[in-house]
Short mmCIF file of C-alpha atoms and ligand atoms in Angstrom, two decimals:
data_model
loop_
_atom_site.label_atom_id
_atom_site.label_comp_id
_atom_site.label_asym_id
_atom_site.label_seq_id
_atom_site.Cartn_x
_atom_site.Cartn_y
_atom_site.Cartn_z
CA MET A 1 16.69 17.80 10.81
CA HIS A 2 13.33 18.92 10.64
CA ALA A 3 10.87 16.13 10.63
CA LEU A 4 7.32 16.10 10.92
CA VAL A 5 6.62 13.94 13.89
CA TYR A 6 3.27 12.19 15.01
CA THR A 7 2.77 13.46 18.76
CA ASP A 8 -0.55 12.82 19.24
CA THR A 9 -4.31 11.19 18.33
CA LYS A 10 -4.63 13.84 15.05
CA LYS A 11 -1.71 15.42 15.90
CA LEU A 12 1.33 15.94 13.48
CA ILE A 13 3.86 18.82 14.21
CA TYR A 14 6.86 20.45 11.91
CA ARG A 15 9.87 20.68 14.37
CA GLU A 16 13.30 19.91 15.07
CA GLU A 17 14.79 16.79 15.60
CA LYS A 18 17.91 14.91 16.14
CA ASN A 19 19.45 12.87 13.08
CA PRO A 20 19.74 9.36 12.49
CA LYS A 21 22.88 8.49 13.65
CA LEU A 22 24.65 5.54 11.10
CA LEU A 23 24.77 1.73 12.28
CA ASN A 24 26.82 -0.78 11.26
CA GLY A 25 25.66 -2.26 7.80
CA GLU A 26 23.13 0.76 6.87
CA SER A 27 22.92 4.36 5.01
CA ILE A 28 21.42 7.09 5.56
CA ILE A 29 18.77 8.78 3.42
CA LYS A 30 19.07 12.41 2.17
CA VAL A 31 14.73 11.65 1.84
CA SER A 32 13.38 13.48 -1.27
CA ALA A 33 10.09 12.09 -1.28
CA SER A 34 7.92 10.02 1.30
CA GLY A 35 3.87 9.26 0.91
CA ILE A 36 0.83 9.24 3.25
CA CYS A 37 -0.47 5.65 3.78
CA GLY A 38 -4.09 4.03 5.19
CA SER A 39 -1.48 3.03 8.07
CA ASP A 40 0.02 6.08 8.55
CA MET A 41 -3.78 7.42 9.45
CA HIS A 42 -4.22 4.43 11.08
CA ALA A 43 -1.79 5.60 13.59
CA TYR A 44 -2.52 8.87 13.05
CA HIS A 45 -6.37 8.11 14.72
CA GLY A 46 -4.94 6.62 17.59
CA HIS A 47 -5.89 3.35 16.63
CA ASP A 48 -2.32 1.85 16.06
CA ASN A 49 -0.42 -0.78 18.73
CA ARG A 50 2.76 -0.84 16.58
CA ARG A 51 3.29 3.44 16.69
CA ILE A 52 2.88 5.27 19.62
CA PRO A 53 3.85 8.98 19.91
CA PRO A 54 5.79 10.70 19.88
CA LEU A 55 7.53 9.24 16.64
CA ILE A 56 8.29 9.89 13.04
CA LEU A 57 5.54 8.01 10.66
CA GLY A 58 6.69 7.27 6.67
CA HIS A 59 7.23 4.41 5.22
CA GLU A 60 7.21 4.86 1.33
CA VAL A 61 10.54 6.66 0.58
CA SER A 62 12.75 7.82 -1.92
CA GLY A 63 15.66 9.95 -1.55
CA VAL A 64 19.49 10.17 -2.12
CA ILE A 65 22.36 8.47 0.71
CA SER A 66 24.04 10.69 2.35
CA LYS A 67 26.40 8.73 4.80
CA GLY A 68 27.29 4.81 4.21
CA LYS A 69 27.15 3.28 0.82
CA ASP A 70 27.45 4.75 -2.62
CA ILE A 71 26.67 8.12 -1.44
CA GLY A 72 25.24 10.36 -3.87
CA LYS A 73 23.18 7.24 -4.90
CA LYS A 74 19.64 7.95 -5.73
CA VAL A 75 17.27 5.15 -4.12
CA VAL A 76 14.22 3.65 -3.30
CA LEU A 77 13.24 1.99 -0.17
CA ASN A 78 11.73 -1.29 0.42
CA PRO A 79 10.81 -0.50 3.98
CA LEU A 80 10.48 -3.75 5.35
CA ILE A 81 12.93 -4.57 7.40
CA THR A 82 13.40 -8.39 8.60
CA CYS A 83 16.07 -10.96 10.21
CA GLY A 84 17.08 -13.02 7.13
CA THR A 85 17.72 -15.97 9.08
CA CYS A 86 14.46 -17.70 9.56
CA ASN A 87 13.19 -19.86 7.52
CA TYR A 88 9.93 -17.82 6.08
CA CYS A 89 13.31 -15.23 4.85
CA LYS A 90 15.57 -18.29 3.80
CA LYS A 91 12.14 -19.06 1.35
CA GLU A 92 11.49 -15.60 0.05
CA LYS A 93 7.95 -14.67 2.25
CA GLU A 94 10.15 -12.13 3.47
CA HIS A 95 6.82 -10.86 4.70
CA LEU A 96 5.77 -12.70 7.16
CA CYS A 97 9.03 -13.29 9.16
CA PRO A 98 8.43 -13.10 12.62
CA LYS A 99 10.49 -10.09 13.30
CA ARG A 100 9.63 -8.23 10.56
CA ILE A 101 9.21 -4.87 11.33
CA ILE A 102 8.07 -1.46 9.27
CA LEU A 103 9.58 1.86 9.10
CA GLY A 104 7.66 4.41 10.36
CA MET A 105 7.09 2.00 13.66
CA ASN A 106 8.20 1.66 17.30
CA ARG A 107 7.07 -1.19 18.80
CA PRO A 108 8.31 -3.61 18.90
CA ILE A 109 12.11 -1.87 17.84
CA GLU A 110 12.10 1.52 17.28
CA ARG A 111 12.61 2.91 13.77
CA GLN A 112 12.38 6.17 12.91
CA GLY A 113 9.83 7.12 9.45
CA GLY A 114 10.88 8.83 6.19
CA PHE A 115 8.40 12.00 7.02
CA ALA A 116 11.97 13.39 7.83
CA GLU A 117 14.96 15.33 6.12
CA TYR A 118 16.68 12.27 6.98
CA VAL A 119 15.85 8.32 7.58
CA SER A 120 18.46 5.25 8.89
CA ILE A 121 17.59 2.05 6.79
CA PRO A 122 19.56 -1.15 6.36
CA ASP A 123 21.65 -1.69 3.20
CA LYS A 124 20.04 -4.79 2.06
CA ASN A 125 16.75 -2.69 1.92
CA ILE A 126 17.88 -0.09 -0.65
CA TYR A 127 17.70 -0.44 -4.53
CA GLU A 128 18.62 1.30 -6.98
CA LEU A 129 15.71 4.30 -8.72
CA PRO A 130 14.60 3.10 -11.47
CA LYS A 131 15.69 4.92 -14.87
CA ASN A 132 11.99 5.81 -15.83
CA LEU A 133 11.09 6.67 -12.40
CA LYS A 134 10.76 10.47 -11.10
CA MET A 135 11.70 10.80 -7.73
CA GLN A 136 9.25 12.54 -6.72
CA GLU A 137 6.41 9.30 -7.88
CA ALA A 138 9.03 7.02 -6.59
CA PRO A 139 7.44 5.87 -3.25
CA ILE A 140 4.29 4.40 -5.41
CA ALA A 141 6.54 1.46 -5.42
CA GLU A 142 5.68 0.45 -1.31
CA PRO A 143 1.86 0.53 -2.61
CA CYS A 144 2.34 -1.29 -5.90
CA ALA A 145 4.15 -3.89 -4.20
CA VAL A 146 1.37 -4.42 -2.05
CA ALA A 147 -0.76 -4.86 -4.64
CA LEU A 148 1.26 -7.16 -7.00
CA HIS A 149 1.60 -9.27 -4.44
CA ALA A 150 -1.88 -9.13 -3.30
CA VAL A 151 -3.35 -10.26 -7.51
CA GLU A 152 -0.41 -11.95 -8.02
CA LEU A 153 -1.60 -14.10 -5.17
CA GLY A 154 -4.70 -14.48 -6.56
CA GLU A 155 -3.64 -15.14 -10.13
CA ASN A 156 -1.92 -18.76 -8.37
CA GLU A 157 -5.29 -19.74 -6.84
CA LEU A 158 -7.92 -19.00 -10.15
CA SER A 159 -8.70 -21.97 -12.02
CA LEU A 160 -8.85 -19.35 -15.19
CA GLN A 161 -6.19 -17.06 -17.02
CA LEU A 162 -6.99 -13.46 -14.69
CA LYS A 163 -7.33 -12.25 -18.75
CA ASP A 164 -10.35 -14.23 -18.82
CA SER A 165 -11.76 -13.15 -15.27
CA LYS A 166 -14.13 -11.08 -13.97
CA ALA A 167 -12.68 -9.15 -11.20
CA LEU A 168 -14.16 -7.10 -8.65
CA VAL A 169 -12.79 -4.44 -6.66
CA ILE A 170 -13.76 -2.53 -4.24
CA GLY A 171 -12.35 0.51 -2.78
CA ALA A 172 -11.14 3.16 -4.93
CA GLY A 173 -7.63 3.72 -2.74
CA ALA A 174 -4.45 3.57 -3.56
CA ILE A 175 -4.08 -0.48 -3.15
CA GLY A 176 -7.59 -0.16 -4.97
CA LEU A 177 -6.82 1.75 -7.95
CA LEU A 178 -3.18 -0.34 -8.19
CA CYS A 179 -4.59 -3.59 -8.05
CA GLY A 180 -7.37 -2.27 -10.95
CA LEU A 181 -4.12 -1.02 -12.94
CA ILE A 182 -2.53 -4.31 -12.17
CA LEU A 183 -5.16 -6.34 -13.43
CA SER A 184 -5.87 -4.25 -16.63
CA LYS A 185 -2.96 -3.51 -18.02
CA VAL A 186 -0.01 -5.96 -16.31
CA LYS A 187 -2.60 -9.02 -16.35
CA LYS A 188 -4.55 -7.59 -19.35
CA CYS A 189 -7.83 -8.29 -17.60
CA LYS A 190 -10.91 -6.75 -19.77
CA GLU A 191 -13.78 -7.05 -17.16
CA ILE A 192 -13.44 -5.04 -14.06
CA VAL A 193 -15.93 -3.28 -11.65
CA ILE A 194 -14.53 -1.20 -8.77
CA ILE A 195 -16.69 -0.13 -6.11
CA GLU A 196 -16.04 3.54 -4.65
CA PRO A 197 -18.32 5.51 -2.28
CA ASN A 198 -16.94 8.47 -2.68
CA ASP A 199 -17.61 10.55 -5.89
CA ASN A 200 -15.49 12.25 -7.17
CA ARG A 201 -12.36 10.14 -6.29
CA LEU A 202 -14.25 7.14 -8.09
CA LYS A 203 -14.40 9.70 -11.16
CA GLU A 204 -11.21 10.11 -11.23
CA SER A 205 -9.89 6.72 -10.73
CA LEU A 206 -12.10 5.60 -13.81
CA LYS A 207 -9.42 8.36 -15.88
CA TYR A 208 -6.71 5.62 -15.70
CA LEU A 209 -8.43 2.46 -15.26
CA ASP A 210 -10.54 0.67 -17.75
CA ALA A 211 -13.24 -0.31 -15.79
CA ASP A 212 -16.66 -0.04 -14.95
CA GLY A 213 -16.84 2.46 -12.25
CA LEU A 214 -20.24 1.79 -9.30
CA LYS A 215 -21.50 2.76 -5.85
CA PRO A 216 -21.47 0.61 -3.35
CA ASN A 217 -25.47 0.16 -3.07
CA SER A 218 -25.77 -0.06 -6.86
CA LYS A 219 -28.12 -2.69 -8.10
CA ASN A 220 -25.85 -3.31 -10.97
CA ILE A 221 -23.23 -5.73 -8.48
CA HIS A 222 -24.13 -9.14 -9.21
CA ARG A 223 -24.37 -11.97 -7.12
CA ASP A 224 -22.47 -14.54 -7.56
CA HIS A 225 -21.06 -12.70 -10.54
CA PHE A 226 -17.68 -12.61 -9.85
CA ASP A 227 -14.31 -15.13 -10.09
CA ILE A 228 -11.97 -13.00 -7.52
CA VAL A 229 -12.83 -10.53 -5.43
CA PHE A 230 -10.43 -7.87 -3.81
CA ASP A 231 -11.92 -5.63 -0.48
CA THR A 232 -8.80 -3.49 -0.39
CA VAL A 233 -11.03 -1.49 2.59
CA GLY A 234 -11.56 -4.73 4.68
CA LEU A 235 -14.72 -3.72 6.92
CA GLU A 236 -17.65 -5.68 7.73
CA VAL A 237 -19.78 -4.19 4.62
CA THR A 238 -17.26 -4.48 2.28
CA ARG A 239 -16.59 -8.43 3.40
CA GLN A 240 -20.21 -9.30 3.30
CA GLN A 241 -19.89 -7.45 -0.70
CA ALA A 242 -17.23 -9.99 -1.75
CA ILE A 243 -19.68 -12.60 -0.43
CA GLN A 244 -22.14 -11.25 -2.12
CA SER A 245 -20.49 -10.93 -5.42
CA ILE A 246 -18.23 -13.66 -5.61
CA LYS A 247 -18.80 -17.08 -8.12
CA PRO A 248 -19.55 -20.24 -6.63
CA GLY A 249 -15.58 -21.66 -7.07
CA GLY A 250 -14.00 -17.97 -6.32
CA ILE A 251 -11.59 -16.32 -4.63
CA ILE A 252 -12.08 -13.59 -2.32
CA ILE A 253 -8.79 -11.59 -1.83
CA HIS A 254 -8.62 -9.82 1.81
CA ILE A 255 -5.74 -6.85 2.09
CA GLY A 256 -7.86 -4.02 3.74
CA LEU A 257 -7.13 -3.58 7.71
CA THR A 258 -10.09 -1.79 8.53
CA GLN A 259 -12.22 -3.54 10.71
CA PRO A 260 -10.78 -6.41 12.66
CA SER A 261 -13.88 -8.87 13.02
CA GLY A 262 -17.60 -9.08 11.68
CA ASN A 263 -20.16 -10.84 10.33
CA PHE A 264 -19.63 -13.38 7.42
CA ASP A 265 -21.09 -15.54 5.51
CA PHE A 266 -19.11 -19.17 6.43
CA ARG A 267 -22.28 -21.04 4.92
CA LYS A 268 -21.55 -19.91 1.31
CA THR A 269 -17.98 -19.73 1.54
CA THR A 270 -18.18 -23.61 2.60
CA LEU A 271 -20.88 -25.10 0.44
CA GLN A 272 -20.10 -22.51 -2.46
CA GLU A 273 -16.57 -23.22 -2.13
CA ILE A 274 -15.11 -20.45 -1.80
CA THR A 275 -11.21 -19.46 -1.25
CA PHE A 276 -10.26 -16.37 0.81
CA ILE A 277 -7.19 -15.71 0.92
CA GLY A 278 -5.48 -12.85 3.43
CA THR A 279 -2.71 -10.34 2.56
CA TYR A 280 -0.04 -8.29 4.08
CA CYS A 281 3.00 -6.92 2.46
CA TYR A 282 5.21 -8.21 -0.32
CA THR A 283 8.37 -9.88 -0.58
CA ASN A 284 11.38 -9.17 -1.66
CA ARG A 285 11.05 -10.55 -5.18
CA ASP A 286 7.42 -8.98 -5.45
CA PHE A 287 9.42 -5.23 -4.56
CA GLU A 288 12.05 -5.72 -7.16
CA LYS A 289 8.60 -7.31 -9.80
CA THR A 290 7.39 -3.89 -8.83
CA LEU A 291 10.14 -1.78 -9.76
CA ASN A 292 10.48 -3.13 -13.03
CA ILE A 293 6.67 -2.50 -14.15
CA LEU A 294 7.41 1.49 -12.89
CA ASN A 295 10.41 1.59 -14.74
CA ASN A 296 8.77 0.03 -18.31
CA LYS A 297 5.44 2.14 -17.64
CA GLU A 298 3.76 -0.56 -16.99
CA ILE A 299 0.24 0.62 -15.42
CA GLY A 300 0.54 4.18 -16.86
CA ALA A 301 1.35 7.20 -16.21
CA LEU A 302 0.96 8.27 -12.38
CA GLU A 303 -0.59 11.74 -12.76
CA TRP A 304 -3.17 10.60 -9.70
CA ILE A 305 -0.48 11.03 -7.35
CA GLU A 306 -0.77 14.63 -5.70
CA TYR A 307 1.82 16.00 -3.76
CA ARG A 308 2.53 18.18 -0.88
CA ASN A 309 4.94 19.65 1.10
CA LEU A 310 6.70 17.92 4.37
CA LYS A 311 6.02 21.28 5.75
CA GLU A 312 2.46 21.49 4.69
CA GLY A 313 2.14 17.57 5.75
CA ALA A 314 -0.07 17.76 8.92
CA SER A 315 -3.32 19.74 6.51
CA ALA A 316 -2.14 16.41 3.86
CA PHE A 317 -3.05 14.14 6.76
CA LYS A 318 -6.55 16.56 8.15
CA GLU A 319 -7.45 16.65 4.40
CA ILE A 320 -7.73 13.14 4.11
CA HIS A 321 -9.07 12.40 7.32
CA ASP A 322 -11.87 14.87 6.51
CA GLY A 323 -12.41 13.20 3.10
CA LYS A 324 -11.66 15.82 1.20
CA CYS A 325 -8.70 14.08 -0.76
CA THR A 326 -9.29 13.24 -4.14
CA SER A 327 -6.65 12.42 -5.08
CA PRO A 328 -5.62 7.99 -3.83
CA LYS A 329 -2.11 8.79 -2.86
CA ILE A 330 -0.67 12.24 -1.11
CA ILE A 331 3.35 12.06 -1.42
CA LEU A 332 5.04 14.68 0.57
CA LEU A 333 8.25 16.13 -0.66
CA ILE A 334 10.89 17.12 1.41
ZN1 ZN B 401 2.54 1.84 3.12
ZN1 ZN B 402 12.77 -13.60 9.39
#
């Protein structure tokens, strides 16, 4: 099969690879579409010790079953593969399973990813493509589940309803935009501010989202103002922005993984009883809920997605790396 292989730091080659083998309890998917995620970019930059070259990246995948049960069925994949037997798995917190692995990773266990013509995956990770969701758009289900999980973690902790709260979203990448869309269109939150340094990207996101868009250095980002802040970037500077702008008693949802440590105002966190919640991935239920949200078109048209052919995947990665890409999401079509 053809695949886009990550061979070295900032290097991807479209080449011939071995087809995946069919294993017990699994199916082989003929991939139709595969999204480029921030974590794929992280690997591309050589910063991910779970994704070591040579490796086929990609975990946001839709396609058609070509071997296994239900051949010919159109599907979308939940790439988070878990043991199913530990306490986390049994209590619907599969995303915390100590044995979890994601498609497109090779440490501790190898799972080649979706930037290829074929990919293998356990049957329990396969979901039928919702009727109203286009095959090429379906990879968005995965980051959308990440955003839904983050928004609902915050919602559960808030002392007021989301629709009445002031929300700040830092970053207008895919997760930032999706958090904004869920806050606005699903949770009916009326006061949303989104912060993004890239002018074009900020403008683009505001076409789809009812929010105020601001640059990170804007004087209009009020201190001690927001009930809930989503840091979808995870830099020291964005965490500092989050802690400055959060209200006493407010909630910071930390999703970004860019910079693992740095200064943070623990004094305000303590004196103002700020709740700081780290969040990662989503549960199986979040994934199912997301498919429903997308099927019902609850977050609106997905016209902000851009498409490229898998063959041109290397240049798509470069475009994102160079900051030349306005769209928060590129999906590769196979
Ligand atoms: Zn992803
Ligand atoms: Zn488990």
